[in-house]
Short mmCIF file of C-alpha atoms and ligand atoms in Angstrom, two decimals:
data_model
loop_
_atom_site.label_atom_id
_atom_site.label_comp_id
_atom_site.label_asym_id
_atom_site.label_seq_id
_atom_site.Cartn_x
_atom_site.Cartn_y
_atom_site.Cartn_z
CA UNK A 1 -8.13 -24.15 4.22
CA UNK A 2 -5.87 -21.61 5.54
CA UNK A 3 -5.94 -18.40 3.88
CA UNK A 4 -3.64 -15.43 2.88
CA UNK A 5 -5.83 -12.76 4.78
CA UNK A 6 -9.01 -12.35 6.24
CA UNK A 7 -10.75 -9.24 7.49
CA UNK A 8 -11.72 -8.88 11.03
CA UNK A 9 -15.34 -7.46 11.08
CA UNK A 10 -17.36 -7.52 13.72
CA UNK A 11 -20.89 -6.54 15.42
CA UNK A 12 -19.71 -2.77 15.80
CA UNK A 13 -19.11 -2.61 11.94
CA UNK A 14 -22.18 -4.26 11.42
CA UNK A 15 -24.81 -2.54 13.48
CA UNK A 16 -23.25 0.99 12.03
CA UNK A 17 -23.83 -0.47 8.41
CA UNK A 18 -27.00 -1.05 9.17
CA UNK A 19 -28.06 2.43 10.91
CA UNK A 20 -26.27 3.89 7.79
CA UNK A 21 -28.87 2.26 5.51
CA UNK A 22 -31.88 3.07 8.20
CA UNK A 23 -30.80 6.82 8.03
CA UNK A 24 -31.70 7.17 4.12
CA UNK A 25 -28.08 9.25 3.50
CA UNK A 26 -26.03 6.98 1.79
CA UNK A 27 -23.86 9.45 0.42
CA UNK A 28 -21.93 12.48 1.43
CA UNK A 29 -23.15 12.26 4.71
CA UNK A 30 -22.06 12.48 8.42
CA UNK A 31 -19.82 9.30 8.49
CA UNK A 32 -17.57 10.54 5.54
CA UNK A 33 -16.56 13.43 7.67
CA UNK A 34 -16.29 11.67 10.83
CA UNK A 35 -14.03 9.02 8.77
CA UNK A 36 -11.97 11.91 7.49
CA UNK A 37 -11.48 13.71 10.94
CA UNK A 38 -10.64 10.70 13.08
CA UNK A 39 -8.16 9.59 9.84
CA UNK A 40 -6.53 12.85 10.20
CA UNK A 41 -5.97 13.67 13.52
CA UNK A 42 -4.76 9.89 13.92
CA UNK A 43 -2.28 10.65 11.22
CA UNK A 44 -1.78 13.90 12.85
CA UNK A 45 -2.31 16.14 9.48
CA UNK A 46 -4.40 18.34 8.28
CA UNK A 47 -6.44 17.45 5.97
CA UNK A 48 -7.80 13.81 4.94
CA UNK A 49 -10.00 12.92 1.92
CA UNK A 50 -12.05 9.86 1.47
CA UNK A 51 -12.17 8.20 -1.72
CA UNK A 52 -13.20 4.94 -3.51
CA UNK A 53 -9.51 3.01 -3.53
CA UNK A 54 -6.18 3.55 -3.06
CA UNK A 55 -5.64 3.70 -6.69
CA UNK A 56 -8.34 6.83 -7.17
CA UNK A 57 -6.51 8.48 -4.10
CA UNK A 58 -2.77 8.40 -5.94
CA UNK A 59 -4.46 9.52 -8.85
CA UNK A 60 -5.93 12.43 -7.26
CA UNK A 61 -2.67 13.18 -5.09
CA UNK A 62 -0.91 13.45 -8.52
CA UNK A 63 -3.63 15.42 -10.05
CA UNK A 64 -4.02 17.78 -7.22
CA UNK A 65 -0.35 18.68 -7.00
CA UNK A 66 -0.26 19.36 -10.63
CA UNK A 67 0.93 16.65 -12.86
CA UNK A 68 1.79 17.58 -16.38
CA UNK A 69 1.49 15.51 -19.74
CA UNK A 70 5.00 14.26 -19.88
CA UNK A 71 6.45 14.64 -16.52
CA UNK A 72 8.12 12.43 -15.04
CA UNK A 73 7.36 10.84 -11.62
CA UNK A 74 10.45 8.31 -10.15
CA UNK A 75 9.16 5.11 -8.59
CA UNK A 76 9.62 1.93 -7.66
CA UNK A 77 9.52 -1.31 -9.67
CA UNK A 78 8.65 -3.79 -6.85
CA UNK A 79 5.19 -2.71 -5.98
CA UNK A 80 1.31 -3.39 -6.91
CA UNK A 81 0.72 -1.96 -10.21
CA UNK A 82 -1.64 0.61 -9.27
CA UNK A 83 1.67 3.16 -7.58
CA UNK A 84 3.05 3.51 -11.32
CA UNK A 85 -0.28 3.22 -14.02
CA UNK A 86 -1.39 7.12 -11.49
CA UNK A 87 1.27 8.41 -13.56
CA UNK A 88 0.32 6.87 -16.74
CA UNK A 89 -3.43 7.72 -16.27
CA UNK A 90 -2.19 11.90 -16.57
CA UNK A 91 0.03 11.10 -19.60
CA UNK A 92 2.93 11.65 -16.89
CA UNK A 93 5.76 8.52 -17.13
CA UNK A 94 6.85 6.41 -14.42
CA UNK A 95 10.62 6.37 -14.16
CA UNK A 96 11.72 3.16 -12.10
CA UNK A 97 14.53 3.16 -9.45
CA UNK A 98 15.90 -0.06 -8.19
CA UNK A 99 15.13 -1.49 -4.40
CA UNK A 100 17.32 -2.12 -1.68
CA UNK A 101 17.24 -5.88 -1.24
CA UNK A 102 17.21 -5.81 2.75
CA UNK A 103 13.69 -3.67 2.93
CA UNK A 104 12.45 -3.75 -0.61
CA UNK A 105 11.88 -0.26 -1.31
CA UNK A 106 12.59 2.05 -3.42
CA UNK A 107 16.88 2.55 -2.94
CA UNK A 108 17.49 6.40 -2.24
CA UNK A 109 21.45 6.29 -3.81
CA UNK A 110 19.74 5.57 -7.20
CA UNK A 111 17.10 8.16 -7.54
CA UNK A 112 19.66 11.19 -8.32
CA UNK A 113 21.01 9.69 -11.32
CA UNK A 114 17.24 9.56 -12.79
CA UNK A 115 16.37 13.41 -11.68
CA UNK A 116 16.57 15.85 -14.87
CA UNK A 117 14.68 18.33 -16.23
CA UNK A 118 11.57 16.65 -16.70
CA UNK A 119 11.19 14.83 -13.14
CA UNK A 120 8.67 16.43 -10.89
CA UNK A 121 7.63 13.88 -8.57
CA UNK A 122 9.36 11.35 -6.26
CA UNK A 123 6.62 8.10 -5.29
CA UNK A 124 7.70 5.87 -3.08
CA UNK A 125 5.96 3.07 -2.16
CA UNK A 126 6.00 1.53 2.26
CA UNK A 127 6.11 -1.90 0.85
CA UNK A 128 4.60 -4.84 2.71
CA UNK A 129 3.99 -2.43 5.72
CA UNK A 130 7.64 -1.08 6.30
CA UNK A 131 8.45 2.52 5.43
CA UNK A 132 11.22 3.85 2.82
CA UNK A 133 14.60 5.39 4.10
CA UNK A 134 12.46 8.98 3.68
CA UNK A 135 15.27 11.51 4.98
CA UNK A 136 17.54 11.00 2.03
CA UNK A 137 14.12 10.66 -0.53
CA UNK A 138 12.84 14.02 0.93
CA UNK A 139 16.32 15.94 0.64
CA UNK A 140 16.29 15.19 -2.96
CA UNK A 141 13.00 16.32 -3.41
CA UNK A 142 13.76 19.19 -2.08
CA UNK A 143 17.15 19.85 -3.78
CA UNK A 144 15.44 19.71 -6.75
CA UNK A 145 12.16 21.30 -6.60
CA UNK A 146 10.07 18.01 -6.34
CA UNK A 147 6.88 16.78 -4.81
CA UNK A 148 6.40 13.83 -2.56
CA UNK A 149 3.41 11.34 -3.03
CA UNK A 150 4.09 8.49 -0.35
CA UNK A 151 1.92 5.21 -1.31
CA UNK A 152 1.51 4.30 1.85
CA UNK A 153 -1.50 1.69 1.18
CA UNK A 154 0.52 -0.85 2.65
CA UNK A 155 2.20 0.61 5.81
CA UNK A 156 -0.73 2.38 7.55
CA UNK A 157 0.55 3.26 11.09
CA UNK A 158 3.94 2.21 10.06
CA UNK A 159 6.62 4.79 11.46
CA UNK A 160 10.27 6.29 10.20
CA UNK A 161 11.68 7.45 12.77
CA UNK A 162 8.71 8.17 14.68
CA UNK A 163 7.13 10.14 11.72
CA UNK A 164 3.94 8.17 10.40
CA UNK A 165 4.18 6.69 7.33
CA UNK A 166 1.91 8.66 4.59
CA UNK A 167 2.73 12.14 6.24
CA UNK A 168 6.21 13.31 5.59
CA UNK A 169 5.70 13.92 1.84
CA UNK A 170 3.76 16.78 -0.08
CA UNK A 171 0.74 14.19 0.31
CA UNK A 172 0.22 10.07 1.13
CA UNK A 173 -2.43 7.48 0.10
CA UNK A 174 -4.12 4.75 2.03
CA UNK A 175 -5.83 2.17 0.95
CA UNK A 176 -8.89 -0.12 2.85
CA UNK A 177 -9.07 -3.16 0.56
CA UNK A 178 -10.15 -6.20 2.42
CA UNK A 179 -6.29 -7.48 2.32
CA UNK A 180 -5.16 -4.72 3.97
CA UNK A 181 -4.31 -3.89 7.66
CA UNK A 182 -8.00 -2.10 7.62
CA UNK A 183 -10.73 -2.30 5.72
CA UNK A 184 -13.93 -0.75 4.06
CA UNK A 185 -14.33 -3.18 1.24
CA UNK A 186 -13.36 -0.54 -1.29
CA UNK A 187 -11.83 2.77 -0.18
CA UNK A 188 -8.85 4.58 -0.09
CA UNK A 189 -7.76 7.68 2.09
CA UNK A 190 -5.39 11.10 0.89
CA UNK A 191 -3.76 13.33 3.56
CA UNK A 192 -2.06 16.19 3.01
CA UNK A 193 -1.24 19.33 4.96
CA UNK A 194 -1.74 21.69 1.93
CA UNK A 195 -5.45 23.25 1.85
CA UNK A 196 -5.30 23.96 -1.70
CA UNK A 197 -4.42 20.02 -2.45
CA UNK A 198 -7.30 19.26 -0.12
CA UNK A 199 -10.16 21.14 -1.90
CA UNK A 200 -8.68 20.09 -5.15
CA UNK A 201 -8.99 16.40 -3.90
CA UNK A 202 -12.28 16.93 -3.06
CA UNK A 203 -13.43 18.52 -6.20
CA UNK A 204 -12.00 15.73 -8.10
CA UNK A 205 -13.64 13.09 -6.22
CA UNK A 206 -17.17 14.73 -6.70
CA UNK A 207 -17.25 15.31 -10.48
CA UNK A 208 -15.37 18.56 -10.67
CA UNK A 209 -18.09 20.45 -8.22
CA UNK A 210 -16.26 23.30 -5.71
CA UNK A 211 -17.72 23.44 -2.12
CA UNK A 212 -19.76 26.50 -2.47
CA UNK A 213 -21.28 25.55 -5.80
CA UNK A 214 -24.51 24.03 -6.97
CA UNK A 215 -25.25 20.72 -7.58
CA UNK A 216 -24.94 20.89 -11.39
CA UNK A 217 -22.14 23.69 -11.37
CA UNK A 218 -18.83 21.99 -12.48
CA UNK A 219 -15.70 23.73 -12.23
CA UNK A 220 -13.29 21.47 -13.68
CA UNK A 221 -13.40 17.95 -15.14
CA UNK A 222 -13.59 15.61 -12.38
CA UNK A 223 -14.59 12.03 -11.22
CA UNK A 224 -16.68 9.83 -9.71
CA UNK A 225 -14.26 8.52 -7.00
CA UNK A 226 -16.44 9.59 -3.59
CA UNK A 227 -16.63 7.31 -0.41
CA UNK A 228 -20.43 6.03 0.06
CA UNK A 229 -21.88 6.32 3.66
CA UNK A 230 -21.70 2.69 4.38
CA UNK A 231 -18.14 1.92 3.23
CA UNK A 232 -17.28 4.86 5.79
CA UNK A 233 -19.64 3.86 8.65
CA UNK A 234 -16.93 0.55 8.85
CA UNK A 235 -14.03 3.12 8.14
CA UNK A 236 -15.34 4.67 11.54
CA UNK A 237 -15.13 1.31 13.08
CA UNK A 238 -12.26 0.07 11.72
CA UNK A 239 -10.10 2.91 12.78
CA UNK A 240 -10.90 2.75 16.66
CA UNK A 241 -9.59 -1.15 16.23
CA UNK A 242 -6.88 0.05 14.25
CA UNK A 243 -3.98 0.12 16.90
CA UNK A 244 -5.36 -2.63 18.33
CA UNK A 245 -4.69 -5.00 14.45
CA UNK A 246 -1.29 -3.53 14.72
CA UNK A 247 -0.40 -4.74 18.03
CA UNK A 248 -1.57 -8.26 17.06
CA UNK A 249 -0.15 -8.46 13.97
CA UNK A 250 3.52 -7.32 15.09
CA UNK A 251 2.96 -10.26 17.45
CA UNK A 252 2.17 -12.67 14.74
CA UNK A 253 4.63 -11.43 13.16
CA UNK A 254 7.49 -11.97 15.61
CA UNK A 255 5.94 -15.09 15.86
CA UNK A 256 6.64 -16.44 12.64
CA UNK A 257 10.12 -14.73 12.57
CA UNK A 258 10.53 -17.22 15.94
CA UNK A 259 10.03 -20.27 14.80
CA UNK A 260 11.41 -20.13 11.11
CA UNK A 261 14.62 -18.28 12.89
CA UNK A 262 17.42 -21.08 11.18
CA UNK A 263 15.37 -22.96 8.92
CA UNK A 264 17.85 -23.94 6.23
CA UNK A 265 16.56 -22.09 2.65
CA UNK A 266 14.62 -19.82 4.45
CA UNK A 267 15.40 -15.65 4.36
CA UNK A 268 13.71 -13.74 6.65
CA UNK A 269 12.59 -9.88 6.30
CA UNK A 270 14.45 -7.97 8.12
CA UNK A 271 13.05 -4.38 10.20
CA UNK A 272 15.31 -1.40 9.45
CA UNK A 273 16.30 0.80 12.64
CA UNK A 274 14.06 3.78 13.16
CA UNK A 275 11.16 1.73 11.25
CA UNK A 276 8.15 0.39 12.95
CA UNK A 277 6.59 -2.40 10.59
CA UNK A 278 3.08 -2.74 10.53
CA UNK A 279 3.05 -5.89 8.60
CA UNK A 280 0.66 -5.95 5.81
CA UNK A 281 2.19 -9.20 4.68
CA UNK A 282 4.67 -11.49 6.35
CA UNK A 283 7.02 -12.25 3.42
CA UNK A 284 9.74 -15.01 2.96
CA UNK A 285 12.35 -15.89 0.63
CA UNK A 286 13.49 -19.22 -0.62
CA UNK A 287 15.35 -20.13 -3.86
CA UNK A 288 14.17 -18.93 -6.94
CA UNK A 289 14.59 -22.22 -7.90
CA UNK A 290 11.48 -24.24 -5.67
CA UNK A 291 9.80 -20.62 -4.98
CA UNK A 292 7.12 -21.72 -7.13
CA UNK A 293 6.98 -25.40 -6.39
CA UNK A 294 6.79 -24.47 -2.91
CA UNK A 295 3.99 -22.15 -3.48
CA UNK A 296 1.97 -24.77 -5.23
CA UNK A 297 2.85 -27.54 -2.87
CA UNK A 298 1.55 -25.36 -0.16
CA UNK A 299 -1.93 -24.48 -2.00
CA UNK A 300 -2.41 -28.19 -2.57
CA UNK A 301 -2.32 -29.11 0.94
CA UNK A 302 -4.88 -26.18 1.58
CA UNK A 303 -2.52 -23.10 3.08
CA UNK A 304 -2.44 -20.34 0.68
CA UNK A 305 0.77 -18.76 -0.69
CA UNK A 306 1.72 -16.20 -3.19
CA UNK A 307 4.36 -14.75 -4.96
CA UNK A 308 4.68 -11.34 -4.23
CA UNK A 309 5.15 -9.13 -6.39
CA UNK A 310 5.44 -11.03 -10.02
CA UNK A 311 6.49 -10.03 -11.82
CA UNK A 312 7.63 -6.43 -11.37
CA UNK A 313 5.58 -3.66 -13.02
CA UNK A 314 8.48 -2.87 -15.41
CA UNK A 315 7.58 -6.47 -16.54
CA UNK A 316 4.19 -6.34 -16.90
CA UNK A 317 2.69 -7.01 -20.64
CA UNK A 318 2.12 -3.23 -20.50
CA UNK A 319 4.80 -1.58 -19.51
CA UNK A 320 7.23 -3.91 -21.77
CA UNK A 321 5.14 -2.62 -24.47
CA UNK A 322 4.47 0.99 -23.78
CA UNK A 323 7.92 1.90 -21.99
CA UNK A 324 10.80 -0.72 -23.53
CA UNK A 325 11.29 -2.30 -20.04
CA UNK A 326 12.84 -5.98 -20.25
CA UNK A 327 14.35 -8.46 -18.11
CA UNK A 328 17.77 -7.04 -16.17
CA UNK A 329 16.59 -3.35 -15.70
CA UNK A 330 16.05 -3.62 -12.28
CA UNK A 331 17.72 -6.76 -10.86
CA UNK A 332 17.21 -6.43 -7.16
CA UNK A 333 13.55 -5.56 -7.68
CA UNK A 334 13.50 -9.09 -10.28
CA UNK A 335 15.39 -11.69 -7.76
CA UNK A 336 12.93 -10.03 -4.76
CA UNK A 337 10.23 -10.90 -7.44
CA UNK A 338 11.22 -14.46 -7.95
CA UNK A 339 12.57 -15.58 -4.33
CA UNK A 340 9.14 -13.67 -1.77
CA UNK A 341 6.52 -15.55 -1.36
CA UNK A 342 3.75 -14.30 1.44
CA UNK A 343 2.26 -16.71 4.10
CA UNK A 344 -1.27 -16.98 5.63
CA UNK A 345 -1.10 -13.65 7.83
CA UNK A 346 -4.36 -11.80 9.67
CA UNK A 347 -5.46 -11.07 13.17
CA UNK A 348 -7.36 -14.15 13.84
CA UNK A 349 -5.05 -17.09 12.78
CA UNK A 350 -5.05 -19.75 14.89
CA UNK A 351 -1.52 -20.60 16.62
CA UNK A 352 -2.23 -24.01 15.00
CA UNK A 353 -2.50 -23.19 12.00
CA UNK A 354 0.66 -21.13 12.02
CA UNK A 355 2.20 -24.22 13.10
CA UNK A 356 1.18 -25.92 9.84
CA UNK A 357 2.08 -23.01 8.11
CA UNK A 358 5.91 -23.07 9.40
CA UNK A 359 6.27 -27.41 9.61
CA UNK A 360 4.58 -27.76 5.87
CA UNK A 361 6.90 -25.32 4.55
CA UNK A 362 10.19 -26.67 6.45
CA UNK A 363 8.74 -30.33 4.86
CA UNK A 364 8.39 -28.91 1.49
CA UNK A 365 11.48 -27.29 1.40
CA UNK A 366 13.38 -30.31 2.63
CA UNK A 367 12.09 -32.11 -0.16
CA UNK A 368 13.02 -29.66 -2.72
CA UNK A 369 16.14 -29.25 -2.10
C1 PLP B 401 -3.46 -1.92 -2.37
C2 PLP B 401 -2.48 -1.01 -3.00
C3 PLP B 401 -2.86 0.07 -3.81
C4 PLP B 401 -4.24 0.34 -4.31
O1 PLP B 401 -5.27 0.10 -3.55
P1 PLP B 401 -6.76 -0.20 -4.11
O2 PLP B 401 -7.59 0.24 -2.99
O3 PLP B 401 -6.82 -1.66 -4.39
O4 PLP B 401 -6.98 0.62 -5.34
C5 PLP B 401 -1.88 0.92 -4.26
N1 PLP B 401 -0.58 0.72 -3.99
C6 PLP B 401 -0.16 -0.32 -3.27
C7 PLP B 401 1.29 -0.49 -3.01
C8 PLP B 401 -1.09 -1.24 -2.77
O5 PLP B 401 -0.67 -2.31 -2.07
#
């Protein structure tokens, strides 16, 4: 079987794991802050804040800049559901924008026709590891008085114009699911150059509790959302190999763009100028009319293949229900949902296996035709 991802783990992440557990702190100990200083001076800003997922860190990015009841945050349709339900979880409402079909994210001509009086964030989403056109995002941000919460759990050390991905906005979230460029089995990452967002983060994440308080003092309502010792002992790891899962994946990546360059049926992404991609999924389009077919034909012969995302999150059971959305609101966002489909992509494929990748698909799509 060849699968969609893989982690790459090795002895260093394993020996720290176990001198975490030897230590007896397994919690709010030395490794969270090492993870959060390395993260931060790697991103190059201030502040960094370990949490349990990339969904608790949007959550708190929201929550720490001050989301309202009501507000309304402008978003993308085409991303993992988790970018749009942050808004929902403060009462706030996700207002979708439609993508541009070339990168897939969020398309900055269409967010000024959604701003009014409510609006008081902007959240775009890097999607599959490439970053949104930001200048034009953070002008209208600023023309209007409104914050900037880049989901970046996709694009880690992805750059616009030089600027890391996850650092031009008011704040940015990472994410370390096993899927993703790195990993810590669960975790997610905030940065922010704002001190004020930074304690509030941390508050949040550790039930409410300020710095200087005691252990049963509670300033505010807060969560459980903190980063254990052992998911950050392979945070610590995982970052010093970090450059090093880039570099191989833009090679895979080129890779595959080489050898399905001119396959008939086949659309390949494309890299905007000024972006650096760092490729947390290497996505293809075919007709919407085999996509699917394709995708199972693939997973029967053992080589895993999704569709990515479907559908949209304006078409999710939910969000028809609790927001009106239907079919045709967004119809760049819906074709990109129903022509990608993501190949078998991580550090350690085998350039064989890539080669079954590319020559089962070329068969497969022959045949469907
Ligand atoms: C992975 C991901 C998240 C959430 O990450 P978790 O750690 O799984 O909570 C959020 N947004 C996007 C776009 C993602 O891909």
């Amino acid at each position: 079987m060849i699968p969609l991802s893989r982690p790459t783990i090795g002895k260093e992440e394993i020996n720290s794991v176990v001198k975490v557990l030897k230590s007896g702190i397994l919690s709010l100990g030395p490794k969270l802050e090492e993870f959060e200083e390395k993260f931060s001076r790697l991103m190059g800003s201030k502040y960094a804040i370990a949490v349990n997922s990339g969904t608790s860190g949007l959550h708190l990015a929201l929550k720490s800049l001050g989301i309202n009841p009501g507000d309304e945050v402008i978003t993308t349709p085409f991303s993992f559901v988790a970018s749009a339900n942050c808004a929902l979880f403060e009462n706030a409402k996700p207002v979708f924008v439609d993508v541009e079909e070339d990168t897939f994210n969020i398309n900055p001509d269409l967010i000024k026709e959604k701003i009014n009086a409510k609006t008081r964030f902007i959240l775009p989403v890097h999607v599959f590891g490439q970053s949104c056109d930001m200048d034009p995002i953070l002008k209208a941000a600023r023309e209007n008085k409104l914050k900037v919460v880049e989901d970046a759990c996709e694009s880690i050390l992805a750059t616009y114009k030089g600027k890391n991905t996850g650092t031009m906005g008011d704040a940015g979230v990472f994410a370390f699911y096993p899927n993703k460029q790195m990993t810590t089995a669960e975790g997610g990452m905030i940065v922010t150059n704002y001190e004020k967002t930074s304690a509030l983060c941390k508050s949040y994440r550790n039930q409410g509790r300020s710095d200087n308080m005691q252990w049963l003092t509670h300033q505010r309502i807060g969560y459980n959302y903190r980063m254990d010792e052992i998911n950050a002992a392979i945070g610590v790891e995982q970052l010093e190999k970090l450059p090093g899962f880039i570099k191989k994946r833009k090679e895979l990546a080129n890779a595959y763009l080489d050898e399905l360059k001119g396959i008939d049926g086949v659309t390949l992404p494309k890299i905007r100028k000024g972006n650096e991609h760092s490729w947390f999924v290497f996505p293809v389009m075919v007709s919407e009319k085999i996509r699917d077919r394709a995708i199972s034909e693939l997973n029967a012969m053992g080589i895993q293949s999704k569709a990515y995302f479907h559908p949209c999150i304006h078409l999710q059971p939910f969000y028809r229900e609790s927001l009106g959305c239907k079919e045709g609101d967004f119809p760049v966002a819906e074709k990109l949902s129903r022509t990608i489909m993501i190949l078998p992509f991580y550090e350690q494929i085998k350039e064989k296996d890539m080669h079954t990748v590319v020559n089962s698909l070329k068969k497969i799509l022959r045949r469907l035709k």
